[in-house]
Every structure is written in structure tokens, then in C-alpha cells.
């Protein structure tokens, strides 16, 4: 969460763990749409599409209770027809087969407004897709297999050696002797000793 927030707000971040593609809800949504296009009977993809859009307040029509919505998209016969969910969302399903895989993903990003703020995860994902399509891997089914195999190992890459915020687990940060460490989500009590202390920060002036 920390690495993603910093990256989205223009800070360079280096992290071995926190920028994995699998940590991006937007990429899970994009691949859910692709899975649904590949197999309109995929109920898990329908539910993931609904869940993401419901959280973002982008599900069309009157506000719906999330549990009722899950029941609708996973069981109601209305959604059992090919591309019905995407048609409901104004998605141009008639031209899906005319688009290349890369163009299809770009269309998904534009149609659902996923990159209104620059998203490093989406940019990196599109670069990976470009490399795959240039190497001849343009089949949707093959790409989805690639995603399942690589989503927990591929991460947004920021070159080492740049002036950037490093995000580590406490375990990995031990012994590195950084001059400044920001410790978020603190949930333990500290005993004040001669070697440590606690300073309340009232405003930005205290940081100067």
C-alpha cells in the first residue's frame, strides 16, 4: 500500500516486494474482463468485474447492495448470455475480435477510466504485453496462462542507484542503518530509553 501510494503520487520507489503486479486491483480487473471475453460463462470473472466497479462506484444504474449484486451477476439468467455483462457496461463487444490483444487492453483501460491518474502498474503491464505480442504471443488464452504463471513474480521495475524511497519489510531493513526511516502502521508500544525517544509532530514546521 505504501509503495503503491508513493508511486501513484510521483515519487520514485524501490521495493523488492511491494510493487508486484499481483498487488494491483486494476490489473486484476483488466484480466477479469479478458477472462470474461475468453469465456462468458466464467462466473468468477463476472463477480470480479462487478466487485471492482462497485467499489469504484462505476457500476451502472441504481446503487445496489454488494451481496445482491454478487447474486445477480453469478446466478441470474439475465447474465448467462454472451457478453451480457460487458454490453450492460457499454463495452463495444462487436469489435472485440477485430482488435489485437494489446489494443484490446488499451481499450479496456480507456473505457473504464483506469488510467485517469498515471498508474505505473498499468504502464508496466502494457509494456509486458507489447513485448509478448512482438514475440508472437497474441492468443488471448495463451496470454491468460502467462498471467497466471507470472503475476506473483513480475513487478514494476525501478532502476537501482537512483535517488528513491526504498520500501522494505522490517526484517529486511534491519542492519541497513538508513539515516531516516519512516515506520507506518505502527502497532506496538515503545519503552523510552536513553537510545530512543518519541517526538510528537504538530505540523510541517516541526519537520524543518
PDB file of C-alpha atoms in Angstrom:
ATOM      1  CA  UNK A   1       0.000   0.000   0.000  1.00  0.00           C
ATOM      2  CA  UNK A   2       2.803   2.417   0.877  1.00  0.00           C
ATOM      3  CA  UNK A   3       4.826   1.742  -2.289  1.00  0.00           C
ATOM      4  CA  UNK A   4       1.751   1.994  -4.478  1.00  0.00           C
ATOM      5  CA  UNK A   5       0.603   5.279  -2.906  1.00  0.00           C
ATOM      6  CA  UNK A   6       4.049   6.857  -3.248  1.00  0.00           C
ATOM      7  CA  UNK A   7       4.439   5.683  -6.835  1.00  0.00           C
ATOM      8  CA  UNK A   8       0.996   6.964  -7.840  1.00  0.00           C
ATOM      9  CA  UNK A   9       1.892  10.375  -6.426  1.00  0.00           C
ATOM     10  CA  UNK A  10       5.075  10.788  -8.426  1.00  0.00           C
ATOM     11  CA  UNK A  11       7.733   9.524  -6.009  1.00  0.00           C
ATOM     12  CA  UNK A  12      10.390   7.104  -7.229  1.00  0.00           C
ATOM     13  CA  UNK A  13      10.175   3.906  -5.202  1.00  0.00           C
ATOM     14  CA  UNK A  14      12.420   0.871  -4.978  1.00  0.00           C
ATOM     15  CA  UNK A  15      10.930  -2.265  -3.476  1.00  0.00           C
ATOM     16  CA  UNK A  16      11.572  -5.934  -3.973  1.00  0.00           C
ATOM     17  CA  UNK A  17       8.150  -6.987  -2.706  1.00  0.00           C
ATOM     18  CA  UNK A  18       5.583  -4.215  -2.719  1.00  0.00           C
ATOM     19  CA  UNK A  19       5.332  -3.468  -6.452  1.00  0.00           C
ATOM     20  CA  UNK A  20       4.321  -6.939  -7.613  1.00  0.00           C
ATOM     21  CA  UNK A  21       1.775  -6.878 -10.428  1.00  0.00           C
ATOM     22  CA  UNK A  22      -0.446  -9.119  -8.320  1.00  0.00           C
ATOM     23  CA  UNK A  23      -0.915  -6.244  -5.836  1.00  0.00           C
ATOM     24  CA  UNK A  24      -2.800  -4.096  -8.362  1.00  0.00           C
ATOM     25  CA  UNK A  25      -6.634  -4.245  -8.233  1.00  0.00           C
ATOM     26  CA  UNK A  26      -6.732  -2.577 -11.657  1.00  0.00           C
ATOM     27  CA  UNK A  27      -4.703  -5.381 -13.250  1.00  0.00           C
ATOM     28  CA  UNK A  28      -6.914  -7.998 -11.624  1.00  0.00           C
ATOM     29  CA  UNK A  29      -9.900  -6.169 -13.101  1.00  0.00           C
ATOM     30  CA  UNK A  30      -8.339  -5.984 -16.589  1.00  0.00           C
ATOM     31  CA  UNK A  31      -7.563  -9.692 -16.571  1.00  0.00           C
ATOM     32  CA  UNK A  32     -11.067 -10.446 -15.257  1.00  0.00           C
ATOM     33  CA  UNK A  33     -12.504  -8.634 -18.299  1.00  0.00           C
ATOM     34  CA  UNK A  34     -10.161 -10.627 -20.555  1.00  0.00           C
ATOM     35  CA  UNK A  35     -11.193 -13.877 -18.855  1.00  0.00           C
ATOM     36  CA  UNK A  36     -14.853 -12.987 -19.343  1.00  0.00           C
ATOM     37  CA  UNK A  37     -14.269 -12.189 -23.029  1.00  0.00           C
ATOM     38  CA  UNK A  38     -12.460 -15.509 -23.379  1.00  0.00           C
ATOM     39  CA  UNK A  39     -15.215 -17.393 -21.536  1.00  0.00           C
ATOM     40  CA  UNK A  40     -18.524 -15.541 -20.905  1.00  0.00           C
ATOM     41  CA  UNK A  41     -19.621 -18.377 -18.604  1.00  0.00           C
ATOM     42  CA  UNK A  42     -16.773 -17.611 -16.161  1.00  0.00           C
ATOM     43  CA  UNK A  43     -18.760 -16.662 -13.057  1.00  0.00           C
ATOM     44  CA  UNK A  44     -15.638 -15.729 -11.089  1.00  0.00           C
ATOM     45  CA  UNK A  45     -14.715 -13.174 -13.753  1.00  0.00           C
ATOM     46  CA  UNK A  46     -18.246 -11.713 -13.663  1.00  0.00           C
ATOM     47  CA  UNK A  47     -18.109 -11.340  -9.904  1.00  0.00           C
ATOM     48  CA  UNK A  48     -14.652  -9.753 -10.008  1.00  0.00           C
ATOM     49  CA  UNK A  49     -15.801  -7.259 -12.657  1.00  0.00           C
ATOM     50  CA  UNK A  50     -18.842  -6.323 -10.553  1.00  0.00           C
ATOM     51  CA  UNK A  51     -16.851  -6.151  -7.305  1.00  0.00           C
ATOM     52  CA  UNK A  52     -14.232  -3.787  -8.722  1.00  0.00           C
ATOM     53  CA  UNK A  53     -16.743  -1.454 -10.388  1.00  0.00           C
ATOM     54  CA  UNK A  54     -18.969  -1.462  -7.298  1.00  0.00           C
ATOM     55  CA  UNK A  55     -16.009  -0.389  -5.124  1.00  0.00           C
ATOM     56  CA  UNK A  56     -15.200   2.383  -7.598  1.00  0.00           C
ATOM     57  CA  UNK A  57     -18.865   3.490  -7.789  1.00  0.00           C
ATOM     58  CA  UNK A  58     -18.848   2.789 -11.533  1.00  0.00           C
ATOM     59  CA  UNK A  59     -21.494   0.063 -11.676  1.00  0.00           C
ATOM     60  CA  UNK A  60     -24.331   1.460 -13.854  1.00  0.00           C
ATOM     61  CA  UNK A  61     -27.866   2.052 -12.665  1.00  0.00           C
ATOM     62  CA  UNK A  62     -29.202   2.453  -9.171  1.00  0.00           C
ATOM     63  CA  UNK A  63     -26.866   1.696  -6.246  1.00  0.00           C
ATOM     64  CA  UNK A  64     -27.110  -1.998  -5.415  1.00  0.00           C
ATOM     65  CA  UNK A  65     -26.246  -3.860  -2.245  1.00  0.00           C
ATOM     66  CA  UNK A  66     -22.983  -5.656  -2.914  1.00  0.00           C
ATOM     67  CA  UNK A  67     -24.328  -9.038  -1.785  1.00  0.00           C
ATOM     68  CA  UNK A  68     -27.394  -8.673  -4.010  1.00  0.00           C
ATOM     69  CA  UNK A  69     -25.085  -7.687  -6.845  1.00  0.00           C
ATOM     70  CA  UNK A  70     -22.971 -10.802  -6.364  1.00  0.00           C
ATOM     71  CA  UNK A  71     -26.115 -12.915  -6.560  1.00  0.00           C
ATOM     72  CA  UNK A  72     -27.234 -11.132  -9.732  1.00  0.00           C
ATOM     73  CA  UNK A  73     -24.019 -11.456 -11.705  1.00  0.00           C
ATOM     74  CA  UNK A  74     -23.291 -15.014 -10.608  1.00  0.00           C
ATOM     75  CA  UNK A  75     -26.719 -16.654 -10.815  1.00  0.00           C
ATOM     76  CA  UNK A  76     -29.395 -14.641 -12.636  1.00  0.00           C
ATOM     77  CA  UNK A  77     -30.204 -15.933 -16.124  1.00  0.00           C
ATOM     78  CA  UNK A  78     -30.042 -12.365 -17.400  1.00  0.00           C
ATOM     79  CA  UNK A  79     -26.258 -12.633 -17.251  1.00  0.00           C
ATOM     80  CA  UNK A  80     -25.902 -16.049 -18.853  1.00  0.00           C
ATOM     81  CA  UNK A  81     -25.826 -14.722 -22.423  1.00  0.00           C
ATOM     82  CA  UNK A  82     -22.557 -13.995 -24.186  1.00  0.00           C
ATOM     83  CA  UNK A  83     -21.054 -10.629 -23.258  1.00  0.00           C
ATOM     84  CA  UNK A  84     -24.214  -9.526 -21.428  1.00  0.00           C
ATOM     85  CA  UNK A  85     -22.259  -8.011 -18.537  1.00  0.00           C
ATOM     86  CA  UNK A  86     -19.986  -6.075 -20.888  1.00  0.00           C
ATOM     87  CA  UNK A  87     -22.943  -4.917 -23.006  1.00  0.00           C
ATOM     88  CA  UNK A  88     -24.538  -3.601 -19.809  1.00  0.00           C
ATOM     89  CA  UNK A  89     -21.356  -1.608 -19.220  1.00  0.00           C
ATOM     90  CA  UNK A  90     -21.379  -0.005 -22.688  1.00  0.00           C
ATOM     91  CA  UNK A  91     -18.424  -2.077 -23.845  1.00  0.00           C
ATOM     92  CA  UNK A  92     -18.000  -2.389 -27.633  1.00  0.00           C
ATOM     93  CA  UNK A  93     -18.273  -6.178 -27.773  1.00  0.00           C
ATOM     94  CA  UNK A  94     -18.883  -6.287 -31.529  1.00  0.00           C
ATOM     95  CA  UNK A  95     -15.324  -5.203 -32.302  1.00  0.00           C
ATOM     96  CA  UNK A  96     -13.543  -7.337 -29.697  1.00  0.00           C
ATOM     97  CA  UNK A  97     -12.369  -9.892 -32.256  1.00  0.00           C
ATOM     98  CA  UNK A  98     -11.110  -7.132 -34.565  1.00  0.00           C
ATOM     99  CA  UNK A  99      -8.681  -5.745 -32.008  1.00  0.00           C
ATOM    100  CA  UNK A 100      -5.198  -7.002 -31.311  1.00  0.00           C
ATOM    101  CA  UNK A 101      -4.622  -8.168 -27.744  1.00  0.00           C
ATOM    102  CA  UNK A 102      -2.615  -5.035 -26.952  1.00  0.00           C
ATOM    103  CA  UNK A 103      -5.278  -2.735 -28.454  1.00  0.00           C
ATOM    104  CA  UNK A 104      -7.969  -4.624 -26.539  1.00  0.00           C
ATOM    105  CA  UNK A 105      -6.244  -3.980 -23.206  1.00  0.00           C
ATOM    106  CA  UNK A 106      -5.712  -0.311 -24.108  1.00  0.00           C
ATOM    107  CA  UNK A 107      -9.443  -0.096 -24.908  1.00  0.00           C
ATOM    108  CA  UNK A 108     -10.344  -1.652 -21.534  1.00  0.00           C
ATOM    109  CA  UNK A 109      -8.117   0.898 -19.773  1.00  0.00           C
ATOM    110  CA  UNK A 110      -9.698   3.825 -21.659  1.00  0.00           C
ATOM    111  CA  UNK A 111     -13.294   2.601 -21.469  1.00  0.00           C
ATOM    112  CA  UNK A 112     -13.261   2.104 -17.707  1.00  0.00           C
ATOM    113  CA  UNK A 113     -11.095   5.155 -16.959  1.00  0.00           C
ATOM    114  CA  UNK A 114      -8.384   3.111 -15.259  1.00  0.00           C
ATOM    115  CA  UNK A 115      -5.526   5.467 -16.062  1.00  0.00           C
ATOM    116  CA  UNK A 116      -7.067   8.822 -15.176  1.00  0.00           C
ATOM    117  CA  UNK A 117      -4.046   9.238 -12.914  1.00  0.00           C
ATOM    118  CA  UNK A 118      -0.818   7.717 -14.284  1.00  0.00           C
ATOM    119  CA  UNK A 119      -0.665   4.167 -12.962  1.00  0.00           C
ATOM    120  CA  UNK A 120       2.808   2.562 -13.016  1.00  0.00           C
ATOM    121  CA  UNK A 121       1.279  -0.901 -12.735  1.00  0.00           C
ATOM    122  CA  UNK A 122      -0.811  -0.441 -15.891  1.00  0.00           C
ATOM    123  CA  UNK A 123       2.133   1.116 -17.760  1.00  0.00           C
ATOM    124  CA  UNK A 124       4.392  -1.789 -16.848  1.00  0.00           C
ATOM    125  CA  UNK A 125       1.650  -4.287 -17.694  1.00  0.00           C
ATOM    126  CA  UNK A 126       1.192  -2.727 -21.153  1.00  0.00           C
ATOM    127  CA  UNK A 127       4.942  -2.828 -21.743  1.00  0.00           C
ATOM    128  CA  UNK A 128       4.966  -6.526 -20.853  1.00  0.00           C
ATOM    129  CA  UNK A 129       2.074  -7.095 -23.247  1.00  0.00           C
ATOM    130  CA  UNK A 130       3.893  -5.225 -26.004  1.00  0.00           C
ATOM    131  CA  UNK A 131       6.936  -7.459 -25.570  1.00  0.00           C
ATOM    132  CA  UNK A 132       4.762 -10.578 -25.631  1.00  0.00           C
ATOM    133  CA  UNK A 133       2.876  -9.547 -28.761  1.00  0.00           C
ATOM    134  CA  UNK A 134       6.118  -8.591 -30.518  1.00  0.00           C
ATOM    135  CA  UNK A 135       7.405 -12.092 -29.781  1.00  0.00           C
ATOM    136  CA  UNK A 136       4.302 -13.566 -31.431  1.00  0.00           C
ATOM    137  CA  UNK A 137       2.239 -14.419 -28.328  1.00  0.00           C
ATOM    138  CA  UNK A 138      -1.050 -12.844 -29.377  1.00  0.00           C
ATOM    139  CA  UNK A 139      -3.521 -15.558 -28.388  1.00  0.00           C
ATOM    140  CA  UNK A 140      -5.810 -14.450 -25.538  1.00  0.00           C
ATOM    141  CA  UNK A 141      -5.885 -17.871 -23.934  1.00  0.00           C
ATOM    142  CA  UNK A 142      -2.071 -18.112 -24.003  1.00  0.00           C
ATOM    143  CA  UNK A 143      -1.777 -14.653 -22.508  1.00  0.00           C
ATOM    144  CA  UNK A 144      -4.100 -15.532 -19.632  1.00  0.00           C
ATOM    145  CA  UNK A 145      -1.958 -18.599 -18.946  1.00  0.00           C
ATOM    146  CA  UNK A 146       1.123 -16.333 -18.932  1.00  0.00           C
ATOM    147  CA  UNK A 147      -0.579 -14.020 -16.425  1.00  0.00           C
ATOM    148  CA  UNK A 148      -1.395 -16.860 -14.045  1.00  0.00           C
ATOM    149  CA  UNK A 149       2.223 -18.035 -14.218  1.00  0.00           C
ATOM    150  CA  UNK A 150       3.830 -14.602 -13.797  1.00  0.00           C
ATOM    151  CA  UNK A 151       1.541 -12.332 -11.766  1.00  0.00           C
ATOM    152  CA  UNK A 152       3.281 -13.160  -8.487  1.00  0.00           C
ATOM    153  CA  UNK A 153       6.811 -12.828  -9.862  1.00  0.00           C
ATOM    154  CA  UNK A 154       6.637  -9.785 -12.165  1.00  0.00           C
ATOM    155  CA  UNK A 155       6.916  -6.377 -10.536  1.00  0.00           C
ATOM    156  CA  UNK A 156       7.175  -2.735 -11.501  1.00  0.00           C
ATOM    157  CA  UNK A 157      10.875  -2.136 -12.040  1.00  0.00           C
ATOM    158  CA  UNK A 158      12.647   0.993 -10.838  1.00  0.00           C
ATOM    159  CA  UNK A 159      16.406   1.069 -11.593  1.00  0.00           C
ATOM    160  CA  UNK A 160      18.763   0.696  -8.648  1.00  0.00           C
ATOM    161  CA  UNK A 161      21.102   3.578  -7.919  1.00  0.00           C
ATOM    162  CA  UNK A 162      18.527   6.347  -8.349  1.00  0.00           C
ATOM    163  CA  UNK A 163      17.520   8.713  -5.590  1.00  0.00           C
ATOM    164  CA  UNK A 164      14.371   6.948  -4.457  1.00  0.00           C
ATOM    165  CA  UNK A 165      12.399   5.893  -1.426  1.00  0.00           C
ATOM    166  CA  UNK A 166      13.132   2.292  -0.521  1.00  0.00           C
ATOM    167  CA  UNK A 167      10.301   0.185   0.859  1.00  0.00           C
ATOM    168  CA  UNK A 168      11.290  -2.850   2.899  1.00  0.00           C
ATOM    169  CA  UNK A 169       9.824  -5.171   5.446  1.00  0.00           C
ATOM    170  CA  UNK A 170      11.173  -4.563   8.950  1.00  0.00           C
ATOM    171  CA  UNK A 171      13.076  -7.835   8.674  1.00  0.00           C
ATOM    172  CA  UNK A 172      14.913  -6.781   5.509  1.00  0.00           C
ATOM    173  CA  UNK A 173      15.547  -3.239   6.771  1.00  0.00           C
ATOM    174  CA  UNK A 174      17.365  -4.351   9.915  1.00  0.00           C
ATOM    175  CA  UNK A 175      21.065  -3.562   9.908  1.00  0.00           C
ATOM    176  CA  UNK A 176      20.996  -1.269   6.850  1.00  0.00           C
ATOM    177  CA  UNK A 177      21.480   1.833   9.042  1.00  0.00           C
ATOM    178  CA  UNK A 178      19.429   4.284   7.000  1.00  0.00           C
ATOM    179  CA  UNK A 179      19.747   7.874   8.307  1.00  0.00           C
ATOM    180  CA  UNK A 180      15.956   8.304   8.140  1.00  0.00           C
ATOM    181  CA  UNK A 181      13.309   5.587   8.465  1.00  0.00           C
ATOM    182  CA  UNK A 182       9.540   6.118   8.201  1.00  0.00           C
ATOM    183  CA  UNK A 183       7.685   3.381  10.079  1.00  0.00           C
ATOM    184  CA  UNK A 184       3.993   3.364   9.008  1.00  0.00           C
ATOM    185  CA  UNK A 185       1.094   1.476  10.580  1.00  0.00           C
ATOM    186  CA  UNK A 186       2.866   1.277  13.912  1.00  0.00           C
ATOM    187  CA  UNK A 187       1.003  -1.010  16.302  1.00  0.00           C
ATOM    188  CA  UNK A 188       3.346  -1.560  19.217  1.00  0.00           C
ATOM    189  CA  UNK A 189       4.292   0.293  22.365  1.00  0.00           C
ATOM    190  CA  UNK A 190       7.804   1.644  22.776  1.00  0.00           C
ATOM    191  CA  UNK A 191       9.672   1.870  26.057  1.00  0.00           C
ATOM    192  CA  UNK A 192      11.560   5.141  26.168  1.00  0.00           C
ATOM    193  CA  UNK A 193      15.251   4.662  26.942  1.00  0.00           C
ATOM    194  CA  UNK A 194      18.460   6.646  26.552  1.00  0.00           C
ATOM    195  CA  UNK A 195      18.786   5.353  22.976  1.00  0.00           C
ATOM    196  CA  UNK A 196      15.278   6.162  21.723  1.00  0.00           C
ATOM    197  CA  UNK A 197      12.569   8.731  22.209  1.00  0.00           C
ATOM    198  CA  UNK A 198       9.188   9.852  20.952  1.00  0.00           C
ATOM    199  CA  UNK A 199       8.549  13.287  19.426  1.00  0.00           C
ATOM    200  CA  UNK A 200       5.050  14.488  18.585  1.00  0.00           C
ATOM    201  CA  UNK A 201       4.846  16.276  15.200  1.00  0.00           C
ATOM    202  CA  UNK A 202       2.217  19.024  15.270  1.00  0.00           C
ATOM    203  CA  UNK A 203       2.684  20.455  11.801  1.00  0.00           C
ATOM    204  CA  UNK A 204       5.116  20.704   8.893  1.00  0.00           C
ATOM    205  CA  UNK A 205       7.121  23.421  10.668  1.00  0.00           C
ATOM    206  CA  UNK A 206       8.305  20.805  13.160  1.00  0.00           C
ATOM    207  CA  UNK A 207       9.894  18.850  10.332  1.00  0.00           C
ATOM    208  CA  UNK A 208      12.207  21.689   9.242  1.00  0.00           C
TER     209      UNK A 208
END
